[in-house]
Short mmCIF file of C-alpha atoms in Angstrom, two decimals:
data_model
loop_
_atom_site.label_atom_id
_atom_site.label_comp_id
_atom_site.label_asym_id
_atom_site.label_seq_id
_atom_site.Cartn_x
_atom_site.Cartn_y
_atom_site.Cartn_z
CA MET A 1 31.40 -70.46 -18.45
CA ALA A 2 30.92 -71.56 -14.87
CA TYR A 3 29.63 -68.87 -12.53
CA PRO A 4 29.68 -68.75 -8.72
CA GLU A 5 26.65 -70.39 -7.14
CA ASP A 6 24.99 -67.12 -6.10
CA VAL A 7 25.42 -65.68 -9.60
CA GLN A 8 24.01 -68.83 -11.23
CA LYS A 9 20.94 -68.65 -8.98
CA LEU A 10 20.33 -65.07 -10.07
CA ILE A 11 20.72 -66.06 -13.73
CA ASN A 12 18.23 -68.93 -13.34
CA THR A 13 15.72 -66.66 -11.61
CA ALA A 14 16.15 -63.97 -14.26
CA ALA A 15 15.68 -66.48 -17.08
CA SER A 16 12.45 -67.71 -15.50
CA LEU A 17 11.16 -64.15 -15.11
CA TYR A 18 12.10 -63.34 -18.71
CA ALA A 19 10.26 -66.42 -19.96
CA SER A 20 7.16 -65.27 -18.08
CA LYS A 21 7.56 -61.80 -19.67
CA ASP A 22 8.25 -60.06 -16.38
CA TYR A 23 11.02 -58.11 -18.07
CA SER A 24 11.48 -55.47 -15.39
CA ALA A 25 12.11 -58.04 -12.65
CA ALA A 26 14.30 -60.06 -15.02
CA ALA A 27 16.39 -56.98 -15.78
CA ASP A 28 16.88 -56.36 -12.06
CA LYS A 29 18.11 -59.91 -11.50
CA TYR A 30 20.42 -59.81 -14.51
CA ALA A 31 21.81 -56.49 -13.31
CA GLU A 32 22.57 -58.03 -9.92
CA ALA A 33 24.15 -61.05 -11.61
CA CYS A 34 26.35 -58.78 -13.74
CA GLU A 35 27.49 -56.87 -10.68
CA LYS A 36 28.34 -59.99 -8.67
CA ALA A 37 30.06 -61.69 -11.61
CA ALA A 38 32.19 -58.61 -12.28
CA ALA A 39 33.16 -58.39 -8.62
CA ALA A 40 34.18 -62.06 -8.58
CA SER A 41 36.17 -62.04 -11.84
CA GLY A 42 37.40 -58.46 -11.89
CA SER A 43 35.95 -57.76 -15.36
CA GLU A 44 32.61 -57.30 -17.10
CA ASP A 45 30.96 -60.43 -18.48
CA ALA A 46 29.77 -59.85 -22.06
CA ASP A 47 27.34 -62.79 -22.05
CA LEU A 48 25.57 -61.58 -18.91
CA LEU A 49 25.51 -58.01 -20.17
CA PHE A 50 23.83 -59.22 -23.35
CA LEU A 51 21.09 -60.96 -21.35
CA TYR A 52 20.72 -57.83 -19.23
CA GLY A 53 20.51 -55.62 -22.32
CA LYS A 54 17.86 -57.83 -23.93
CA ALA A 55 15.72 -57.68 -20.78
CA LEU A 56 16.11 -53.89 -20.64
CA PHE A 57 15.04 -53.62 -24.27
CA GLN A 58 11.93 -55.73 -23.76
CA CYS A 59 11.13 -53.70 -20.66
CA ALA A 60 11.50 -50.48 -22.66
CA VAL A 61 9.19 -51.77 -25.40
CA ALA A 62 6.57 -52.80 -22.84
CA ASN A 63 6.73 -49.43 -21.08
CA SER A 64 6.56 -47.59 -24.37
CA GLN A 65 3.43 -49.48 -25.38
CA VAL A 66 1.78 -48.54 -22.09
CA LEU A 67 2.76 -44.87 -22.30
CA GLY A 68 2.26 -44.56 -26.05
CA GLY A 69 5.78 -43.40 -26.88
CA VAL A 70 9.44 -43.35 -25.89
CA THR A 71 9.58 -42.85 -22.15
CA GLY A 72 10.86 -39.47 -21.13
CA GLY A 73 10.49 -38.03 -24.60
CA ASP A 74 7.73 -35.56 -23.68
CA GLU A 75 8.90 -34.65 -20.22
CA LYS A 76 11.80 -32.39 -21.20
CA PRO A 77 10.89 -30.63 -24.47
CA ASP A 78 13.35 -27.82 -23.86
CA ASP A 79 16.30 -30.23 -24.10
CA GLU A 80 15.77 -30.68 -27.83
CA GLU A 81 15.87 -26.92 -28.35
CA ALA A 82 19.09 -26.41 -26.43
CA PRO A 83 21.54 -29.18 -27.45
CA THR A 84 24.60 -27.15 -26.54
CA GLU A 85 23.60 -27.17 -22.88
CA LYS A 86 23.16 -30.92 -22.92
CA ASP A 87 26.41 -31.49 -24.76
CA SER A 88 28.32 -29.50 -22.17
CA ARG A 89 27.84 -32.29 -19.68
CA PHE A 90 30.22 -34.46 -21.66
CA GLN A 91 33.11 -32.00 -21.29
CA PHE A 92 35.60 -33.11 -18.69
CA SER A 93 36.77 -29.63 -17.77
CA GLU A 94 37.28 -28.61 -14.20
CA GLU A 95 37.48 -24.92 -15.00
CA VAL A 96 34.61 -22.69 -13.93
CA PRO A 97 32.82 -20.97 -16.86
CA LEU A 98 33.23 -17.16 -16.91
CA ALA A 99 29.53 -16.60 -16.37
CA GLU A 100 29.65 -18.62 -13.17
CA GLU A 101 32.80 -16.86 -11.97
CA ASP A 102 31.11 -13.50 -12.34
CA ASP A 103 28.17 -14.68 -10.22
CA VAL A 104 30.42 -15.57 -7.29
CA SER A 105 31.24 -12.54 -5.20
CA GLU A 106 34.78 -11.94 -4.03
CA ASP A 107 33.89 -12.12 -0.34
CA GLU A 108 32.57 -15.66 -0.75
CA GLY A 109 36.08 -16.83 -1.60
CA PRO A 110 37.33 -19.87 -3.50
CA GLN A 111 35.79 -22.34 -1.05
CA LYS A 112 32.30 -21.00 -1.69
CA ALA A 113 32.93 -21.12 -5.45
CA GLU A 114 34.02 -24.77 -5.23
CA GLU A 115 30.88 -25.62 -3.24
CA SER A 116 28.75 -23.88 -5.87
CA ASP A 117 30.51 -25.80 -8.67
CA SER A 118 29.99 -29.08 -6.82
CA GLU A 119 26.28 -28.39 -6.39
CA ASP A 120 25.94 -27.44 -10.07
CA ASP A 121 27.70 -30.65 -11.18
CA GLN A 122 25.46 -32.71 -8.91
CA ASP A 123 22.33 -31.02 -10.27
CA GLU A 124 23.48 -31.64 -13.85
CA ASN A 125 24.24 -35.31 -13.14
CA GLU A 126 20.84 -35.78 -11.53
CA ALA A 127 19.13 -34.06 -14.45
CA GLU A 128 21.01 -36.27 -16.93
CA GLU A 129 19.96 -39.41 -15.06
CA GLU A 130 16.33 -38.27 -15.05
CA GLU A 131 16.38 -37.57 -18.78
CA GLN A 132 17.77 -40.98 -19.77
CA THR A 133 15.09 -43.20 -21.33
CA ASP A 134 14.67 -46.96 -21.09
CA PHE A 135 15.82 -47.33 -24.69
CA GLU A 136 18.96 -45.30 -24.00
CA VAL A 137 19.89 -47.48 -21.04
CA ALA A 138 19.30 -50.64 -23.08
CA TRP A 139 21.35 -49.29 -25.98
CA GLU A 140 24.29 -48.35 -23.73
CA ILE A 141 24.41 -51.80 -22.11
CA LEU A 142 24.18 -53.54 -25.49
CA ASP A 143 26.80 -51.25 -27.01
CA LEU A 144 29.13 -52.10 -24.14
CA THR A 145 28.45 -55.76 -24.90
CA ARG A 146 29.36 -55.13 -28.54
CA THR A 147 32.64 -53.52 -27.49
CA LEU A 148 33.58 -56.48 -25.28
CA PHE A 149 32.81 -59.10 -27.95
CA GLU A 150 34.74 -57.15 -30.59
CA ALA A 151 37.71 -56.93 -28.22
CA GLN A 152 37.55 -60.71 -27.71
CA LEU A 153 37.48 -61.30 -31.45
CA ALA A 154 40.45 -58.97 -31.95
CA GLU A 155 42.51 -61.05 -29.53
CA PHE A 156 42.77 -63.82 -32.13
CA ASP A 157 45.64 -63.20 -34.49
CA GLU A 158 45.14 -63.82 -38.18
CA LYS A 159 47.41 -66.85 -38.06
CA ASP A 160 45.29 -68.39 -35.31
CA ASP A 161 41.99 -67.82 -37.10
CA VAL A 162 40.47 -71.13 -38.10
CA LYS A 163 39.98 -71.30 -41.87
CA LYS A 164 36.69 -73.00 -42.65
CA THR A 165 34.45 -73.24 -45.65
CA GLU A 166 31.59 -70.77 -45.56
CA PRO A 167 29.02 -70.93 -44.19
CA LEU A 168 30.61 -71.63 -40.85
CA LEU A 169 27.37 -73.08 -39.44
CA GLN A 170 24.43 -74.92 -40.99
CA SER A 171 21.84 -73.49 -38.59
CA GLU A 172 21.53 -71.15 -35.61
CA SER A 173 21.10 -74.14 -33.31
CA GLU A 174 24.49 -75.62 -34.26
CA GLU A 175 27.16 -75.17 -31.63
CA PRO A 176 30.33 -73.53 -33.03
CA SER A 177 33.42 -75.73 -32.85
CA ASP A 178 35.89 -72.86 -32.44
CA PRO A 179 35.88 -69.72 -30.27
CA GLN A 180 36.07 -67.26 -33.20
CA THR A 181 32.86 -68.56 -34.74
CA LEU A 182 31.14 -68.50 -31.34
CA ILE A 183 32.07 -64.85 -30.80
CA ARG A 184 30.95 -63.93 -34.32
CA LYS A 185 27.60 -65.58 -33.65
CA LYS A 186 27.15 -63.66 -30.41
CA LEU A 187 28.28 -60.40 -32.01
CA ALA A 188 25.77 -60.82 -34.85
CA ASP A 189 22.99 -61.16 -32.28
CA VAL A 190 24.18 -58.07 -30.42
CA TYR A 191 24.23 -55.97 -33.59
CA ASP A 192 20.76 -57.26 -34.46
CA ILE A 193 19.17 -56.16 -31.20
CA LEU A 194 21.07 -52.85 -31.30
CA GLY A 195 19.38 -52.30 -34.65
CA GLU A 196 16.00 -53.08 -33.11
CA VAL A 197 16.60 -50.57 -30.32
CA SER A 198 17.40 -47.88 -32.87
CA LEU A 199 14.31 -48.76 -34.92
CA GLU A 200 12.17 -48.33 -31.81
CA ALA A 201 13.88 -44.99 -31.13
CA GLU A 202 13.31 -43.93 -34.76
CA ASN A 203 17.05 -43.54 -35.33
CA PHE A 204 16.87 -45.29 -38.68
CA GLN A 205 20.37 -44.43 -39.89
CA GLN A 206 21.94 -46.01 -36.80
CA ALA A 207 19.57 -48.96 -37.15
CA ALA A 208 20.72 -49.48 -40.74
CA THR A 209 24.38 -49.35 -39.68
CA ASP A 210 23.97 -51.96 -36.93
CA LEU A 211 21.67 -54.22 -38.96
CA GLU A 212 24.18 -54.19 -41.84
CA SER A 213 26.92 -55.27 -39.42
CA SER A 214 24.69 -58.09 -38.16
CA LEU A 215 23.86 -59.16 -41.72
CA LYS A 216 27.52 -59.32 -42.77
CA LEU A 217 28.32 -61.63 -39.87
CA ARG A 218 25.28 -63.81 -40.50
CA GLU A 219 26.15 -64.14 -44.18
CA LEU A 220 29.48 -65.54 -43.04
CA LEU A 221 27.82 -67.84 -40.51
CA TYR A 222 24.72 -69.26 -42.21
CA PRO A 223 23.57 -70.61 -45.63
CA ILE A 224 21.32 -68.46 -47.80
CA GLY A 225 18.08 -70.21 -46.79
CA ASN A 226 18.57 -69.61 -43.07
CA GLY A 227 15.70 -67.80 -41.36
CA LEU A 228 18.01 -65.35 -39.62
CA LEU A 229 19.31 -64.12 -42.98
CA SER A 230 15.79 -63.50 -44.26
CA GLU A 231 14.97 -61.70 -41.01
CA SER A 232 18.09 -59.53 -41.28
CA HIS A 233 17.31 -58.51 -44.87
CA TYR A 234 13.75 -57.75 -43.81
CA LYS A 235 14.72 -55.48 -40.90
CA LEU A 236 17.37 -53.75 -42.99
CA SER A 237 14.77 -53.03 -45.68
CA LEU A 238 12.63 -51.34 -43.05
CA ALA A 239 15.52 -49.24 -41.74
CA PHE A 240 16.48 -48.10 -45.26
CA GLU A 241 12.89 -47.21 -46.09
CA PHE A 242 12.87 -44.57 -43.36
CA CYS A 243 16.38 -43.18 -44.02
CA VAL A 244 14.78 -40.23 -45.81
CA GLU A 245 18.03 -38.24 -45.85
CA ASP A 246 19.56 -40.85 -48.17
CA PRO A 247 18.39 -40.35 -51.79
CA GLU A 248 19.09 -44.03 -52.52
CA SER A 249 17.23 -45.33 -49.47
CA THR A 250 14.21 -46.61 -51.40
CA ALA A 251 16.39 -48.54 -53.85
CA LYS A 252 18.31 -50.05 -50.94
CA ALA A 253 15.05 -50.99 -49.19
CA ILE A 254 13.80 -52.70 -52.36
CA LYS A 255 17.04 -54.66 -52.78
CA GLN A 256 16.97 -55.92 -49.19
CA MET A 257 13.31 -56.92 -49.53
CA GLU A 258 14.14 -58.88 -52.69
CA LEU A 259 16.99 -60.62 -50.85
CA ALA A 260 14.67 -61.43 -47.93
CA ILE A 261 12.23 -63.09 -50.34
CA ALA A 262 15.04 -64.98 -52.10
CA SER A 263 16.38 -66.22 -48.78
CA MET A 264 12.94 -67.40 -47.68
CA ARG A 265 12.39 -69.26 -50.97
CA ALA A 266 15.72 -71.04 -50.48
CA ALA A 267 14.76 -72.35 -47.04
CA ALA A 268 15.31 -76.10 -46.80
CA SER A 269 12.49 -76.62 -44.29
CA GLY A 270 9.73 -75.34 -46.56
CA VAL A 271 8.25 -71.92 -47.25
CA ASP A 272 5.63 -70.10 -45.18
CA THR A 273 3.39 -69.15 -48.09
CA ASP A 274 1.37 -66.58 -46.14
CA LEU A 275 4.48 -64.79 -44.93
CA LEU A 276 6.00 -64.94 -48.40
CA GLN A 277 2.88 -63.35 -49.87
CA ASP A 278 2.99 -60.58 -47.28
CA MET A 279 6.60 -59.89 -48.20
CA LYS A 280 5.69 -59.72 -51.89
CA VAL A 281 2.96 -57.17 -51.09
CA ARG A 282 5.45 -55.08 -49.17
CA LEU A 283 7.93 -55.26 -52.05
CA ALA A 284 5.26 -54.13 -54.52
CA ASP A 285 4.41 -51.23 -52.21
CA LEU A 286 8.06 -50.18 -52.07
CA LYS A 287 8.26 -50.20 -55.86
CA LYS A 288 5.23 -47.94 -56.31
CA ASP A 289 5.80 -44.48 -57.72
CA PRO A 290 5.73 -41.87 -54.91
CA GLU A 291 3.12 -39.83 -56.78
CA GLU A 292 0.94 -42.92 -57.11
CA LYS A 293 1.25 -43.57 -53.39
CA MET A 294 0.27 -39.97 -52.64
CA LYS A 295 -2.75 -40.19 -54.96
CA GLU A 296 -3.92 -43.41 -53.29
CA GLU A 297 -3.56 -41.82 -49.87
CA LYS A 298 -5.57 -38.76 -50.98
CA ASP A 299 -8.27 -41.02 -52.42
CA ARG A 300 -8.53 -42.89 -49.11
CA ILE A 301 -8.81 -39.63 -47.18
CA ILE A 302 -11.51 -38.28 -49.53
CA GLU A 303 -13.39 -41.57 -49.37
CA GLY A 304 -13.32 -41.40 -45.60
CA ILE A 305 -14.59 -37.81 -45.55
CA LEU A 306 -17.42 -38.62 -47.97
CA GLY A 307 -18.32 -41.68 -45.95
CA GLN A 308 -18.67 -39.58 -42.79
CA ALA A 309 -20.68 -36.89 -44.61
CA ALA A 310 -23.16 -39.38 -46.06
CA PRO A 311 -23.88 -42.03 -43.41
CA THR A 312 -27.07 -43.14 -45.17
CA ALA A 313 -25.27 -44.00 -48.39
CA ALA A 314 -24.85 -47.62 -49.37
CA PRO A 315 -21.97 -49.18 -47.48
CA LYS A 316 -18.83 -49.63 -49.51
CA GLU A 317 -16.56 -52.60 -49.41
CA ALA A 318 -14.01 -52.19 -46.63
CA PRO A 319 -10.41 -51.78 -47.81
CA ALA A 320 -8.15 -54.76 -47.40
CA PRO A 321 -6.34 -54.78 -44.04
CA ALA A 322 -2.66 -53.92 -43.97
CA ALA A 323 -0.40 -56.87 -44.58
CA VAL A 324 0.83 -58.52 -41.43
CA ASN A 325 4.43 -58.04 -42.43
CA ASP A 326 4.11 -54.47 -43.66
CA LEU A 327 6.49 -53.26 -40.97
CA THR A 328 5.87 -49.63 -41.89
CA SER A 329 2.56 -49.97 -40.03
CA MET A 330 4.10 -51.92 -37.18
CA VAL A 331 6.85 -49.46 -36.23
CA LYS A 332 5.61 -47.22 -33.45
CA LYS A 333 6.04 -43.56 -34.27
CA ARG A 334 7.84 -41.75 -31.51
CA LYS A 335 9.91 -38.66 -31.03
CA PRO A 336 13.53 -39.40 -31.97
CA SER A 337 14.92 -38.23 -28.63
CA ALA A 338 16.44 -41.62 -27.81
CA GLY A 339 17.72 -41.99 -31.33
CA LYS A 340 19.63 -38.72 -31.17
CA LEU A 341 21.51 -39.83 -28.09
CA VAL A 342 22.08 -43.28 -29.54
CA ASN A 343 23.59 -41.82 -32.68
CA GLY A 344 25.84 -39.53 -30.72
CA LYS A 345 27.38 -42.01 -28.32
CA ARG A 346 28.66 -44.67 -30.71
CA ALA A 347 32.37 -44.30 -31.37
CA LYS A 348 32.65 -44.48 -35.14
CA LYS A 349 34.99 -47.23 -36.29
#
């Protein structure tokens, strides 16, 4: 798509900043480009919003690493204890609650009551803006992108849909020959990064939902040995592993890990043996009996305590480092404040 000259300059600048990992500045430029493009065309541009959302996500990850957790998660602890107050902000009622009506004296009159309501609404809006984390902003922009791409895909009637032999593409670098395939490719990428946002926010159920949607599209798009398929199975395995409320989550995590390994072995360009071995280690760890895992963890704790209590004892062989691809050790543990909001805002289809 051709953009106006001023918008294209902003896009080029943003891309350069993103490549240099200045994600905050890149996000600002993409935001400006989105605004100008929307003003020129009269509608939101899904492609630009996706670039903006990706920059916001990378910015959120960088900030989280600096602060040691999801930004804003520790600033308002009372919000988690009073969800009904937070939820009330999403009610589009213009009526004054009874408690507020009682507080307004009769001699102040309706005008004073309206001023009080206006001030209360403004305070609530400001508080809501302050509470919103970087991950929440990124998720909202990306979810809007998802909505726009899905609307574009729905515009094609079934009779107009191009019937092609699956997979539709041979690699992620191949340019789609029809608009439906192009939109599916973009939508798969949007779902994938939405899943990553939810993983970072520790909203594992939402992450699993979005990563499954991405995987279904990629299975339609790419052959089994494609790296994106292996990656999707891998991330989905991680999301399922932490869906503790699902009694079948471990079995699902194991299945996705097995599919990730199978996809990697089928790669036409050769197999990364080190990565494959790491994935096998992770699969073996998933298959361990929970009681065995607990016993091993207790043994490590006891060994550590004994080692501290007897510093003069003969040094023991250091335990093997965690596998590079054991994503359970790579996911940053944070309060699920962003995840709760993420889970609540998606309109279930």
